[in-house]
mmCIF file of C-alpha atoms in Angstrom:
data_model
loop_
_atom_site.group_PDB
_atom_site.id
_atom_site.type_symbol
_atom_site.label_atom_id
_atom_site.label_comp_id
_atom_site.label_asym_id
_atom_site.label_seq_id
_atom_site.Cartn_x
_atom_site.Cartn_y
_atom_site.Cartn_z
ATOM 1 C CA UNK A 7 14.641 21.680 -57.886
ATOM 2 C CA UNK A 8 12.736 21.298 -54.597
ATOM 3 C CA UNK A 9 13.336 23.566 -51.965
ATOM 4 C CA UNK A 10 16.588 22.484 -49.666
ATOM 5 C CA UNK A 11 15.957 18.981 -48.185
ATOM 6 C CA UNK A 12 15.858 18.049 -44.781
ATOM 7 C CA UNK A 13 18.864 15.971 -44.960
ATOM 8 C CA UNK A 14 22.246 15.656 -47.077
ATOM 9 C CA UNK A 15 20.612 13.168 -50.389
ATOM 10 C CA UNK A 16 22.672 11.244 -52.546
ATOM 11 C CA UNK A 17 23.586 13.181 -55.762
ATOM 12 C CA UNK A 18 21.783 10.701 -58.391
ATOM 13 C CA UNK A 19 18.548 11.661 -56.345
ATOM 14 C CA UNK A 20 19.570 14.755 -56.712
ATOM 15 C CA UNK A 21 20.205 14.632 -60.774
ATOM 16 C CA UNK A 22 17.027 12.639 -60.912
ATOM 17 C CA UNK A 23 14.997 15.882 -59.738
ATOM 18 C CA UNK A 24 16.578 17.988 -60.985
ATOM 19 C CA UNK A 25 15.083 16.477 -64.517
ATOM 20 C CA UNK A 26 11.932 17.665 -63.877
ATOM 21 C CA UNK A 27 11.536 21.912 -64.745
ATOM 22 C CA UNK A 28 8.191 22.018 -63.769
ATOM 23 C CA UNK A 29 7.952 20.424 -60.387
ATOM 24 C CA UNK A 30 5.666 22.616 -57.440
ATOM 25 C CA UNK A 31 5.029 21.853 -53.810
ATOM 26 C CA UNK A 32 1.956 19.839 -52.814
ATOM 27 C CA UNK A 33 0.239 20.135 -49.803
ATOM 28 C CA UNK A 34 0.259 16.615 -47.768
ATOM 29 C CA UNK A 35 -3.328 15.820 -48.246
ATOM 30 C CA UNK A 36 -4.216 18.722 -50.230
ATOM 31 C CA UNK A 37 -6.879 16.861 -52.232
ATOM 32 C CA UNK A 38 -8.560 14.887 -49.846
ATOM 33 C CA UNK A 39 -10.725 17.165 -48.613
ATOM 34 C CA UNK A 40 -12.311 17.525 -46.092
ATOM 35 C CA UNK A 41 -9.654 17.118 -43.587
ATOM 36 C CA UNK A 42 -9.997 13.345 -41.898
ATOM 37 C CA UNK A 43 -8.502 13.027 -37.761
ATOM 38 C CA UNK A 44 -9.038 9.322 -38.523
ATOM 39 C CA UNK A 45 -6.926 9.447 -41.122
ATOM 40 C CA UNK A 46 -4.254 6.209 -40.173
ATOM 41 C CA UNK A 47 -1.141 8.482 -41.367
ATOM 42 C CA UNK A 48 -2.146 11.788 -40.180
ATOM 43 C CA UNK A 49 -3.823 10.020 -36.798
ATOM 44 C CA UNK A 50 -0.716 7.493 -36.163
ATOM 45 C CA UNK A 51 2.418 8.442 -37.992
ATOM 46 C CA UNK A 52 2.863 12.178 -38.371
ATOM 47 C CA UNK A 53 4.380 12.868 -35.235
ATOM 48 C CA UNK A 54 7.382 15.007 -34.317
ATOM 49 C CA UNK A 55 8.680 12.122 -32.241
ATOM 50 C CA UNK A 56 8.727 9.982 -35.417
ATOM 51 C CA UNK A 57 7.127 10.776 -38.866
ATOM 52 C CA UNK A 58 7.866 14.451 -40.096
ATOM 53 C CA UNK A 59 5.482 15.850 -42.171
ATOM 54 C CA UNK A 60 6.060 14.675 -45.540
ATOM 55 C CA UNK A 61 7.200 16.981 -48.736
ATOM 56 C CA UNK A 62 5.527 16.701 -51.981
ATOM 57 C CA UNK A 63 6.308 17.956 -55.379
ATOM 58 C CA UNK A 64 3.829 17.480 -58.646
ATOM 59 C CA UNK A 65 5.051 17.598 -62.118
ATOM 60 C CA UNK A 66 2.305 17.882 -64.642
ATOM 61 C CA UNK A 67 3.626 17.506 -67.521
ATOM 62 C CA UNK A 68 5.527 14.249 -66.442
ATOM 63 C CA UNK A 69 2.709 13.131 -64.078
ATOM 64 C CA UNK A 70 5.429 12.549 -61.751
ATOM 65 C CA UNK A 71 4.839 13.096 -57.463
ATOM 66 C CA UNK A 72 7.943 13.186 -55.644
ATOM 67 C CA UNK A 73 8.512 13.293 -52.005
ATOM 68 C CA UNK A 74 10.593 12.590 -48.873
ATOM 69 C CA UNK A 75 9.722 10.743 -46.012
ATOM 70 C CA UNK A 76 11.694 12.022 -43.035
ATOM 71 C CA UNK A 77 11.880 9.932 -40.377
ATOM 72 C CA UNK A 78 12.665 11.385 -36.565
ATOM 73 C CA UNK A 79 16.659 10.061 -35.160
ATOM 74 C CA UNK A 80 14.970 10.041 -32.173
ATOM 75 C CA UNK A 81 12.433 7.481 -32.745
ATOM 76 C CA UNK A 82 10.879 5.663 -30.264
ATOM 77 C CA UNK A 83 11.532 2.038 -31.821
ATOM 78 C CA UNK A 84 12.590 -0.769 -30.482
ATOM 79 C CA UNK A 85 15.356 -2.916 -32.675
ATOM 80 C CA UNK A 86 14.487 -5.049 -35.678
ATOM 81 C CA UNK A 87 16.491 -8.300 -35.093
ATOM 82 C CA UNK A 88 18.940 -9.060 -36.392
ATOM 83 C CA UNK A 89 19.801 -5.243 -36.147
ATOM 84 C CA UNK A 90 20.373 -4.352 -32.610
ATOM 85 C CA UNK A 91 19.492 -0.604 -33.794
ATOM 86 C CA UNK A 92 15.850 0.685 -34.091
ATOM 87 C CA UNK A 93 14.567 0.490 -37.496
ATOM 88 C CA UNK A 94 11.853 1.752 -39.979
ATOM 89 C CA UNK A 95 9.853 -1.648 -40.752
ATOM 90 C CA UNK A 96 9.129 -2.186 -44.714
ATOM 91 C CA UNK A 97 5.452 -2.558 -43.611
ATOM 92 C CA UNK A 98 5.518 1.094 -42.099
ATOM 93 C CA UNK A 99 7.231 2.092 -45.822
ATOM 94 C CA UNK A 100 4.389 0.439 -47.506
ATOM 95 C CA UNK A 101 1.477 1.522 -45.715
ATOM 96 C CA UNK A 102 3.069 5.346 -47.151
ATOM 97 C CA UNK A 103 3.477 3.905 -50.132
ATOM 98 C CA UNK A 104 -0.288 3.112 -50.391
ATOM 99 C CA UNK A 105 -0.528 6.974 -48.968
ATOM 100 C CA UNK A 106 1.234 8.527 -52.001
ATOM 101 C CA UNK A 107 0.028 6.627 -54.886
ATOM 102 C CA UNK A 108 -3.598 7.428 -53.890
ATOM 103 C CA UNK A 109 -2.569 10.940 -53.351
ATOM 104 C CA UNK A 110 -0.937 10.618 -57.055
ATOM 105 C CA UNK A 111 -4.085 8.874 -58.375
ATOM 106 C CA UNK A 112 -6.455 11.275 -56.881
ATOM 107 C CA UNK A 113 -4.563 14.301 -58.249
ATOM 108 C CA UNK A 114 -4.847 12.982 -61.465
ATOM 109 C CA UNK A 115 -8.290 12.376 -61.119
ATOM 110 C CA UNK A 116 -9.531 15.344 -60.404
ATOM 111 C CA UNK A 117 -8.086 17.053 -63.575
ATOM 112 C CA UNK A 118 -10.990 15.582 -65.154
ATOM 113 C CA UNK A 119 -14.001 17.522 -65.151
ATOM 114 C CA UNK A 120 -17.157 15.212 -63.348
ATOM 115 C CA UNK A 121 -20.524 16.190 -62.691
ATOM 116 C CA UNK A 122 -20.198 14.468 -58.953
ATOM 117 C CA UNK A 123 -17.462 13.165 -56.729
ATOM 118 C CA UNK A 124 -15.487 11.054 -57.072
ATOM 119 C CA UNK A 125 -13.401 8.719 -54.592
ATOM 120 C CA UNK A 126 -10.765 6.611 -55.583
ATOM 121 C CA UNK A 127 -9.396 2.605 -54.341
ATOM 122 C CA UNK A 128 -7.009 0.489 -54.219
ATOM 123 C CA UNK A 129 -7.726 -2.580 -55.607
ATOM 124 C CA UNK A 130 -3.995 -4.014 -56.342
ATOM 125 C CA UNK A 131 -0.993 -3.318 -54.418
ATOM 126 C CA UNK A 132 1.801 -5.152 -55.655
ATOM 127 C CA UNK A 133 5.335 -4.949 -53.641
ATOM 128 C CA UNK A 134 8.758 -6.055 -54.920
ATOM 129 C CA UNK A 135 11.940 -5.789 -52.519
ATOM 130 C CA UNK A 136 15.221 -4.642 -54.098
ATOM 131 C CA UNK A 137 17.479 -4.622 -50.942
ATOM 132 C CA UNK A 138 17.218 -4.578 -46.923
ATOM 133 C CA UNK A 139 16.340 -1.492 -45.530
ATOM 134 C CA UNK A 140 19.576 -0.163 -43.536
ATOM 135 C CA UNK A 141 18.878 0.225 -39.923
ATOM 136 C CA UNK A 142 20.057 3.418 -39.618
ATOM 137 C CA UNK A 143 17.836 4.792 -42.451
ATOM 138 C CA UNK A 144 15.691 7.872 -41.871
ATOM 139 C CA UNK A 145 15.210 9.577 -45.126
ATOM 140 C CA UNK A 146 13.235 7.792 -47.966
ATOM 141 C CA UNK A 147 13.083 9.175 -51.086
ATOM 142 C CA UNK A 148 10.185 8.217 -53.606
ATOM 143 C CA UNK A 149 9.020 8.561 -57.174
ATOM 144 C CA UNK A 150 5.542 8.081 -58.395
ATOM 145 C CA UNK A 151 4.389 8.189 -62.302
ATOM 146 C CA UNK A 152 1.734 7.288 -63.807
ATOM 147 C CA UNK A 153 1.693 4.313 -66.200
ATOM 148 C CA UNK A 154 -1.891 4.458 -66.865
ATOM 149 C CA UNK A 155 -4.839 7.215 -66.748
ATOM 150 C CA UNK A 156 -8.013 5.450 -68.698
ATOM 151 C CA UNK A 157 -11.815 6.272 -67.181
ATOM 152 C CA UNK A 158 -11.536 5.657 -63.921
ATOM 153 C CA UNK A 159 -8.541 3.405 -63.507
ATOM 154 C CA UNK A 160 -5.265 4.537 -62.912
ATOM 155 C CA UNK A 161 -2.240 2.563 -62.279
ATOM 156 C CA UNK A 162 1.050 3.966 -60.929
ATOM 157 C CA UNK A 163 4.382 2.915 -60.361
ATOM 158 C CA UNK A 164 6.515 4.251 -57.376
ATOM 159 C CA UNK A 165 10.219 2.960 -56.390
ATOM 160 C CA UNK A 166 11.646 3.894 -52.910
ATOM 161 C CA UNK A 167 15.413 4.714 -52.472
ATOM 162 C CA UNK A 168 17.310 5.488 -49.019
ATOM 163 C CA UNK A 169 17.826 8.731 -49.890
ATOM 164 C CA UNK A 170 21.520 9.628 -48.434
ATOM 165 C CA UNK A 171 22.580 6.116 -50.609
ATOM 166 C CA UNK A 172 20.466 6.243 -53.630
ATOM 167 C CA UNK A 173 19.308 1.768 -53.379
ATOM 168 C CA UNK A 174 16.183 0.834 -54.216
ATOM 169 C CA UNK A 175 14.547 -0.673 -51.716
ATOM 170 C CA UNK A 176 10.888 -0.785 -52.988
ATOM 171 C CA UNK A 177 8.742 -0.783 -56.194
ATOM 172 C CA UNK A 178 4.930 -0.580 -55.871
ATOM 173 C CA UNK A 179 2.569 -1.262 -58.958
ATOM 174 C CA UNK A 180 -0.438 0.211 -57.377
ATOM 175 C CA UNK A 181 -4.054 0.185 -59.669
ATOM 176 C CA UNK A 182 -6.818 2.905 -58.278
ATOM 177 C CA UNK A 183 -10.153 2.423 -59.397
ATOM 178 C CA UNK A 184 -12.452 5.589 -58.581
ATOM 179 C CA UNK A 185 -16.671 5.475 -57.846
ATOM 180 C CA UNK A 186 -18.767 8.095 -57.296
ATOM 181 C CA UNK A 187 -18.824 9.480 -53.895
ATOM 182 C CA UNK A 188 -22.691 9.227 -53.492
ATOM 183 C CA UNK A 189 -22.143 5.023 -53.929
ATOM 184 C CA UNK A 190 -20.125 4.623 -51.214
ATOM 185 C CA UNK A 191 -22.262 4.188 -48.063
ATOM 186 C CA UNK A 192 -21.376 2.744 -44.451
ATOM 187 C CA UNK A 193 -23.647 -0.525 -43.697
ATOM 188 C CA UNK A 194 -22.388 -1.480 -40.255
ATOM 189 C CA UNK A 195 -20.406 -5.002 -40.081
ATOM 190 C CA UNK A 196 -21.800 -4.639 -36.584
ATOM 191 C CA UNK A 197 -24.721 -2.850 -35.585
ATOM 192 C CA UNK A 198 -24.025 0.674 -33.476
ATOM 193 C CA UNK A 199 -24.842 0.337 -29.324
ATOM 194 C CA UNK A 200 -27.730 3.555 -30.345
ATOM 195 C CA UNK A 201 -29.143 1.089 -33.130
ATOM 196 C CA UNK A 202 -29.397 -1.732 -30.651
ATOM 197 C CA UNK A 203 -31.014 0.106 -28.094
ATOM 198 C CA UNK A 204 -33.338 1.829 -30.322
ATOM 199 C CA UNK A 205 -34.456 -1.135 -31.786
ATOM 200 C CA UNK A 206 -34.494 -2.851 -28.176
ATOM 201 C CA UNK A 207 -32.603 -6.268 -29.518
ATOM 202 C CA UNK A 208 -30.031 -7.701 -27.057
ATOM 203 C CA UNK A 209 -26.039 -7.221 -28.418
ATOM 204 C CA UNK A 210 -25.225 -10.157 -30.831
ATOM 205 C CA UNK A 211 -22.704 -12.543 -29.762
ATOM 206 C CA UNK A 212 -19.137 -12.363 -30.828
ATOM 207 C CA UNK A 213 -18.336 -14.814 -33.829
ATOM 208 C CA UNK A 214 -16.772 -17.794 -32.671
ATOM 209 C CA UNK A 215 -12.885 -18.301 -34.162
ATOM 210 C CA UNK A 216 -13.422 -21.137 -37.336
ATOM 211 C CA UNK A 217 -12.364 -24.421 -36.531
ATOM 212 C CA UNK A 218 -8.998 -26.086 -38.071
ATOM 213 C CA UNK A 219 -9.648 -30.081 -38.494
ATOM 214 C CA UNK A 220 -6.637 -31.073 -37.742
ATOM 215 C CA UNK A 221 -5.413 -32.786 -34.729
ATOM 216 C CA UNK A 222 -2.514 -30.689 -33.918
ATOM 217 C CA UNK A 223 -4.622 -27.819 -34.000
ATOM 218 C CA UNK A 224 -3.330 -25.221 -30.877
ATOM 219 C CA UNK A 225 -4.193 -21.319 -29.826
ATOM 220 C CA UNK A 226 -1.935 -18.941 -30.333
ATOM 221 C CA UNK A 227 0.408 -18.026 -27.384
ATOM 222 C CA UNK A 228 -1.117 -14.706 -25.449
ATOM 223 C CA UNK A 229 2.462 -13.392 -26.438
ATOM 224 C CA UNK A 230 1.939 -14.271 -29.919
ATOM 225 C CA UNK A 231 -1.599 -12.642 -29.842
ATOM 226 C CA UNK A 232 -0.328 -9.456 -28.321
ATOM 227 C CA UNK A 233 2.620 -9.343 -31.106
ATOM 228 C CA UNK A 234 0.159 -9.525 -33.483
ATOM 229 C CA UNK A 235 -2.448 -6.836 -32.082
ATOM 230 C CA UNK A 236 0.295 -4.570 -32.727
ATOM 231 C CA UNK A 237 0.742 -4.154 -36.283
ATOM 232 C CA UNK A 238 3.811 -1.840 -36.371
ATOM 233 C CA UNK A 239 6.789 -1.216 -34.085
ATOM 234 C CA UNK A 240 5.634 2.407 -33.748
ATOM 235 C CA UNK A 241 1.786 1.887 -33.081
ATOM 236 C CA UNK A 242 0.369 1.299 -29.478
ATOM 237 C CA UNK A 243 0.034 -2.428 -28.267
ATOM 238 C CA UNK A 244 -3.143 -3.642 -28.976
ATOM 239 C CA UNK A 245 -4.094 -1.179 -31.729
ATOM 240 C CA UNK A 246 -5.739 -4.235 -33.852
ATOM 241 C CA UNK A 247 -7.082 -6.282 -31.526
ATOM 242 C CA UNK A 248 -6.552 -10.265 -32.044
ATOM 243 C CA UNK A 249 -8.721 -11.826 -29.675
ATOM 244 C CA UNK A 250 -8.205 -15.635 -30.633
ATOM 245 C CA UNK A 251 -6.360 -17.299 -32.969
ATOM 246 C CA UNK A 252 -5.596 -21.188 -33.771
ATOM 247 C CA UNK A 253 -2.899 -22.755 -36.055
ATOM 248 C CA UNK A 254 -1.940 -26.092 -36.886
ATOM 249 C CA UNK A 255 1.596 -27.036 -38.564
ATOM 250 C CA UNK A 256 0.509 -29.994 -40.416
ATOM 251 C CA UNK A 257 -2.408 -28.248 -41.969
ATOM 252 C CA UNK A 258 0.020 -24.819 -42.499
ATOM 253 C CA UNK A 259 -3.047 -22.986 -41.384
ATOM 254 C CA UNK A 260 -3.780 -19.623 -39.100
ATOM 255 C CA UNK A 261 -6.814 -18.832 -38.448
ATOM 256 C CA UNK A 262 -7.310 -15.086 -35.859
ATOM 257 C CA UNK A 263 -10.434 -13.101 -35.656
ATOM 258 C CA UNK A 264 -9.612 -9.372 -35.028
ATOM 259 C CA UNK A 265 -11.250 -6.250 -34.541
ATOM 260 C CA UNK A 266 -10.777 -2.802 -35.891
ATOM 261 C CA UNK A 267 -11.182 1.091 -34.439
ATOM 262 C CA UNK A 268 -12.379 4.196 -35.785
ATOM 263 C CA UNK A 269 -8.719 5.907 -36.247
ATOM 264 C CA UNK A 270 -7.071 3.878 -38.772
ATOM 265 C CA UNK A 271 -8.929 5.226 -41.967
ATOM 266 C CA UNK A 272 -7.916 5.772 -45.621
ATOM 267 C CA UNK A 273 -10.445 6.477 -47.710
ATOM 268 C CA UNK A 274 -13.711 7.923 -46.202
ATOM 269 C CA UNK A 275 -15.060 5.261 -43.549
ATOM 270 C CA UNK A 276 -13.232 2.158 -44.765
ATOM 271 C CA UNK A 277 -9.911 0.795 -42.931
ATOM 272 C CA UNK A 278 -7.030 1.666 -44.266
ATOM 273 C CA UNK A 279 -5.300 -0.631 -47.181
ATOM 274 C CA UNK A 280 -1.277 -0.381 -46.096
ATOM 275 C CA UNK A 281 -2.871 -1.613 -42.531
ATOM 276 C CA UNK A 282 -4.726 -4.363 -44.056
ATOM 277 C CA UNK A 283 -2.286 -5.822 -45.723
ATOM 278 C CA UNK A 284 0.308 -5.320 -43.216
ATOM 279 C CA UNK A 285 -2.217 -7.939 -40.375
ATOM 280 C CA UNK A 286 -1.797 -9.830 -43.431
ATOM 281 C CA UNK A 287 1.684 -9.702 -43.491
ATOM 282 C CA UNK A 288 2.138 -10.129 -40.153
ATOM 283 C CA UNK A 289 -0.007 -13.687 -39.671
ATOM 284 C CA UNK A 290 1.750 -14.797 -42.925
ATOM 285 C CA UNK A 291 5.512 -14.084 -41.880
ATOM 286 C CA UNK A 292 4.502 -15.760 -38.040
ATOM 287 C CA UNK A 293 3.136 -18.902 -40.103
ATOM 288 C CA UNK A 294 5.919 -18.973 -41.998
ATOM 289 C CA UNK A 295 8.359 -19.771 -38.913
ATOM 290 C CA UNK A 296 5.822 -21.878 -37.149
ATOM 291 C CA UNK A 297 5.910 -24.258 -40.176
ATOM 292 C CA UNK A 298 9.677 -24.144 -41.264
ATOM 293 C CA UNK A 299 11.695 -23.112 -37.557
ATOM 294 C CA UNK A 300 13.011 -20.226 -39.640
ATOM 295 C CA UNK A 301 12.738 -16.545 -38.202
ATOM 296 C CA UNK A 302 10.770 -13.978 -40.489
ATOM 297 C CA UNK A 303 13.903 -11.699 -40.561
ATOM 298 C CA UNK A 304 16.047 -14.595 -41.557
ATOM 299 C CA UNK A 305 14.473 -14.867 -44.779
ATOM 300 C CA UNK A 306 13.186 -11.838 -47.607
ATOM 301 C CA UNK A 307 9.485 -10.965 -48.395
ATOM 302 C CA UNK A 308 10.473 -10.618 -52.137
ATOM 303 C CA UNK A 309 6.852 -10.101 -53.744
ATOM 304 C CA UNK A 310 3.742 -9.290 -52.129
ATOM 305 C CA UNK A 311 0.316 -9.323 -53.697
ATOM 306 C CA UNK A 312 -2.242 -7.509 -52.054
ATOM 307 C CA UNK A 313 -5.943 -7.523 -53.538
ATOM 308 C CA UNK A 314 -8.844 -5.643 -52.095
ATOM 309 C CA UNK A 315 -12.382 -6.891 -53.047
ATOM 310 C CA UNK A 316 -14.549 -5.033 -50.534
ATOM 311 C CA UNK A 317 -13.627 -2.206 -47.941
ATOM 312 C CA UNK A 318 -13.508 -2.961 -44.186
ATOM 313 C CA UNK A 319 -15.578 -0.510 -42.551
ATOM 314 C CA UNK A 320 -14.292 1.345 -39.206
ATOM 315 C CA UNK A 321 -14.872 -0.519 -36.424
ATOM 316 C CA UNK A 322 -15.964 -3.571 -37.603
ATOM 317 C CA UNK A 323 -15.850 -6.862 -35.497
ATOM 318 C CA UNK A 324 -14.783 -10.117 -35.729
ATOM 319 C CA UNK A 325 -12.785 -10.230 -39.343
ATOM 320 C CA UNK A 326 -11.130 -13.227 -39.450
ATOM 321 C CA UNK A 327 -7.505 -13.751 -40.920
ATOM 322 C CA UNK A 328 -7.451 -17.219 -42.953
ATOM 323 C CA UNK A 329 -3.319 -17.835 -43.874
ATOM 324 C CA UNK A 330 -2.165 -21.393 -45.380
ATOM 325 C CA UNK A 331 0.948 -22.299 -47.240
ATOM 326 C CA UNK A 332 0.120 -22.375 -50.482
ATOM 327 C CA UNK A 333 3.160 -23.311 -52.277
ATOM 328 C CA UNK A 334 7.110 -25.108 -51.074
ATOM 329 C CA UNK A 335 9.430 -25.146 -53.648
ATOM 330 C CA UNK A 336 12.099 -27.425 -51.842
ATOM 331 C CA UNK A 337 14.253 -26.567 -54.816
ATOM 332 C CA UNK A 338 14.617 -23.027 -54.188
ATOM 333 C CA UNK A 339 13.229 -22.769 -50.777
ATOM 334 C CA UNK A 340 11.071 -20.287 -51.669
ATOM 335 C CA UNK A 341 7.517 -20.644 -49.802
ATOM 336 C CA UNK A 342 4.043 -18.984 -50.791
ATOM 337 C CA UNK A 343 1.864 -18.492 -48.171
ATOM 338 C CA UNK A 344 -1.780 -17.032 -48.882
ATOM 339 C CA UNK A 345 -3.758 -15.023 -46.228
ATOM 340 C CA UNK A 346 -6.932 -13.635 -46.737
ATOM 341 C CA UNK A 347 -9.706 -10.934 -44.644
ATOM 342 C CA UNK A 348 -12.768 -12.546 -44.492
ATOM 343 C CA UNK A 349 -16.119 -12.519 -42.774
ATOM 344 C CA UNK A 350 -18.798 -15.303 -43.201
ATOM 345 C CA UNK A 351 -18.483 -15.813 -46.955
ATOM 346 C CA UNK A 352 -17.601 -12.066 -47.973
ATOM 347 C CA UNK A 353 -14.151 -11.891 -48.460
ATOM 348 C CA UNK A 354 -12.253 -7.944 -48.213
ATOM 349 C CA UNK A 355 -8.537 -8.420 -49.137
ATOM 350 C CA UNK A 356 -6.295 -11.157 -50.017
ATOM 351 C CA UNK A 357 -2.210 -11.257 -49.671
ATOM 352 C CA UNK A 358 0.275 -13.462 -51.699
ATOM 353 C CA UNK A 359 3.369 -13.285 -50.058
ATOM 354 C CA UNK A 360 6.611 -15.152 -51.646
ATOM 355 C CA UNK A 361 9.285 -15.561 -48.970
ATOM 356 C CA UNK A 362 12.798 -16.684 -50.143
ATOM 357 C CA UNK A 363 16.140 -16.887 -48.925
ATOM 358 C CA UNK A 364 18.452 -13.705 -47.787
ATOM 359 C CA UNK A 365 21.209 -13.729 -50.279
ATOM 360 C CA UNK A 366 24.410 -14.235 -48.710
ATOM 361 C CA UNK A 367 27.441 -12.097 -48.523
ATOM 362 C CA UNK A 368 30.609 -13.193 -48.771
ATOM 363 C CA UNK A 369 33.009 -12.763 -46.187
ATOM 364 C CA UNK A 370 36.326 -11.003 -46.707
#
């Protein structure tokens, strides 16, 4: 059994590790070499003020990782309605999520002998919601195995429990693909300021936001912009910048355009996926009450989809965020809404989200 954890753990955690005879510490990290300061997790979350640093345990024979996420009391979040208490957002939970299956995937990986590097991605994220996450949770508990190891593909499977109360929050299906290293090369969504100069060509003007034809067709609110340009309740304001952004309710369209620094990496000079799909998220869940008057936390993100067709280089420029309802079900009141990264025709990730009602709890 792991060494003593941070916190008291629910005993059927407990029992559950303690079925594994072989499991060893892993180093946070200790394959992805060499070390990255971009890195989004080690560059934004690990912080003594809010994300400890995280403890890992292999088991090779059960291709199992195991881990705790311990989160600081002290915390520097502001409350998730309808909780008045700070809370640990499920898009802060899935962004590690996307952490520790590629760490799982990678480790894998590299028991196979290559004659080059390799580097692994995401290209399907899939996230199902079991129950709320308490407010006053600060310990997460997860379990990643792999379900598949063929070639280069791997797919994994990873639930995520509030460790002092054993529920399952989370499960991820997560599928890796992995390229060789020497493939993956940087071409610039927008040219560097050296590049420019050197070649002497004036800057190139910002793209212009894609119109909505539809009469009703409004901006965004500058509040609404700035809620957006901060993806998580942790992260500085303004960390993804959304410089303009457009919606119409009879067309159940969002449109944004957005920018992106160097600091928020994954894999080697590409954006990383848990952020991308979380600016997804985030313009999906703020369509969703524009078109039906009912608040995001009112309501459950029960599935979401996330594909990744290209990656989004660091510090690229004017990616646009296309969102549209794609499906009502008046019936069940569950609503699809479809969001997508895009720039010009070359489309990087796409989100399904299926939002449906809380369930309700009976009062004594």
């Amino acid at each position: 059994m792991p060494a003593t954890p941070l916190r008291p753990i629910h005993h059927a955690i407990r029992q559950e590790i303690a079925r594994h005879t072989d499991l060893v510490p892993v180093a946070f990290h200790a394959l992805w070499a060499p070390p990255n300061p971009a890195q989004l997790v080690r560059s934004r979350l690990l912080a003594p003020s809010f994300l400890h640093l995280p403890q890992y345990y292999y088991s090779p024979s059960a291709r199992h990782l195991l881990g705790h996420w311990l989160f600081s009391q002290q915390s520097p979040l502001p409350p998730l309605p309808p909780s008045p208490l700070p809370c640990i957002e499920e898009t802060t939970l899935f962004t590690l999520l996307d952490d520790a299956t590629a760490e799982l995937s990678t480790r894998l990986m590299s028991t196979v002998p290559r004659k080059e590097p390799y580097v692994g991605f995401t290209v399907n994220l899939t996230i199902e919601k079991s129950a709320d996450t308490p407010a006053a949770a600060r310990e997460f508990y997860f379990d990643a195995r792999a379900t598949l190891v063929k070639d280069r593909k791997v797919v994994i499977e990873c639930p995520v429990y509030d460790a002092e109360t054993a529920v399952k929050l989370l499960v991820a299906h997560a599928t890796f693909v992995f390229v060789p290293l020497a493939s993956v090369t940087r071409k610039p969504t927008v040219p560097s300021n050296s590049t420019r100069s050197n070649q002497h060509t004036a800057s190139p003007a910002r793209a212009v936001l894609p119109h909505i034809d539809a009469a009703d067709a409004h901006p965004l609110t500058p509040a609404e912009l700035a809620s957006l340009s901060q993806p998580m309740n942790f992260m500085p304001k303004n960390t993804v910048p959304h410089r303009d952004a457009s919606i119409s309710l009879s067309a159940k369209r969002l449109l944004a355009t957005l920018d992106f620094d160097k600091n928020l990496s994954g894999p080697p000079i590409y954006v990383h996926g848990g952020l991308l799909g979380t600016v997804l998220y985030n313009a999906s869940a703020l369509l969703f009450t524009k078109v039906t008057g009912i608040a995001s936390t009112a309501v459950d993100a029960v599935v979401r989809d996330i594909n990744y067709h290209n990656g989004v280089d660091l510090e690229s420029q004017d990616i646009v965020i296309d969102a549209s309802v794609e499906q009502s079900d008046p019936n069940s009141n569950h609503v699809v809404i479809f969001a997508k990264l895009m720039r010009n025709d070359k489309v990087y990730t796409t989100l399904k989200t299926t939002f449906a009602p809380k369930p309700r709890k009976n009062k004594l």
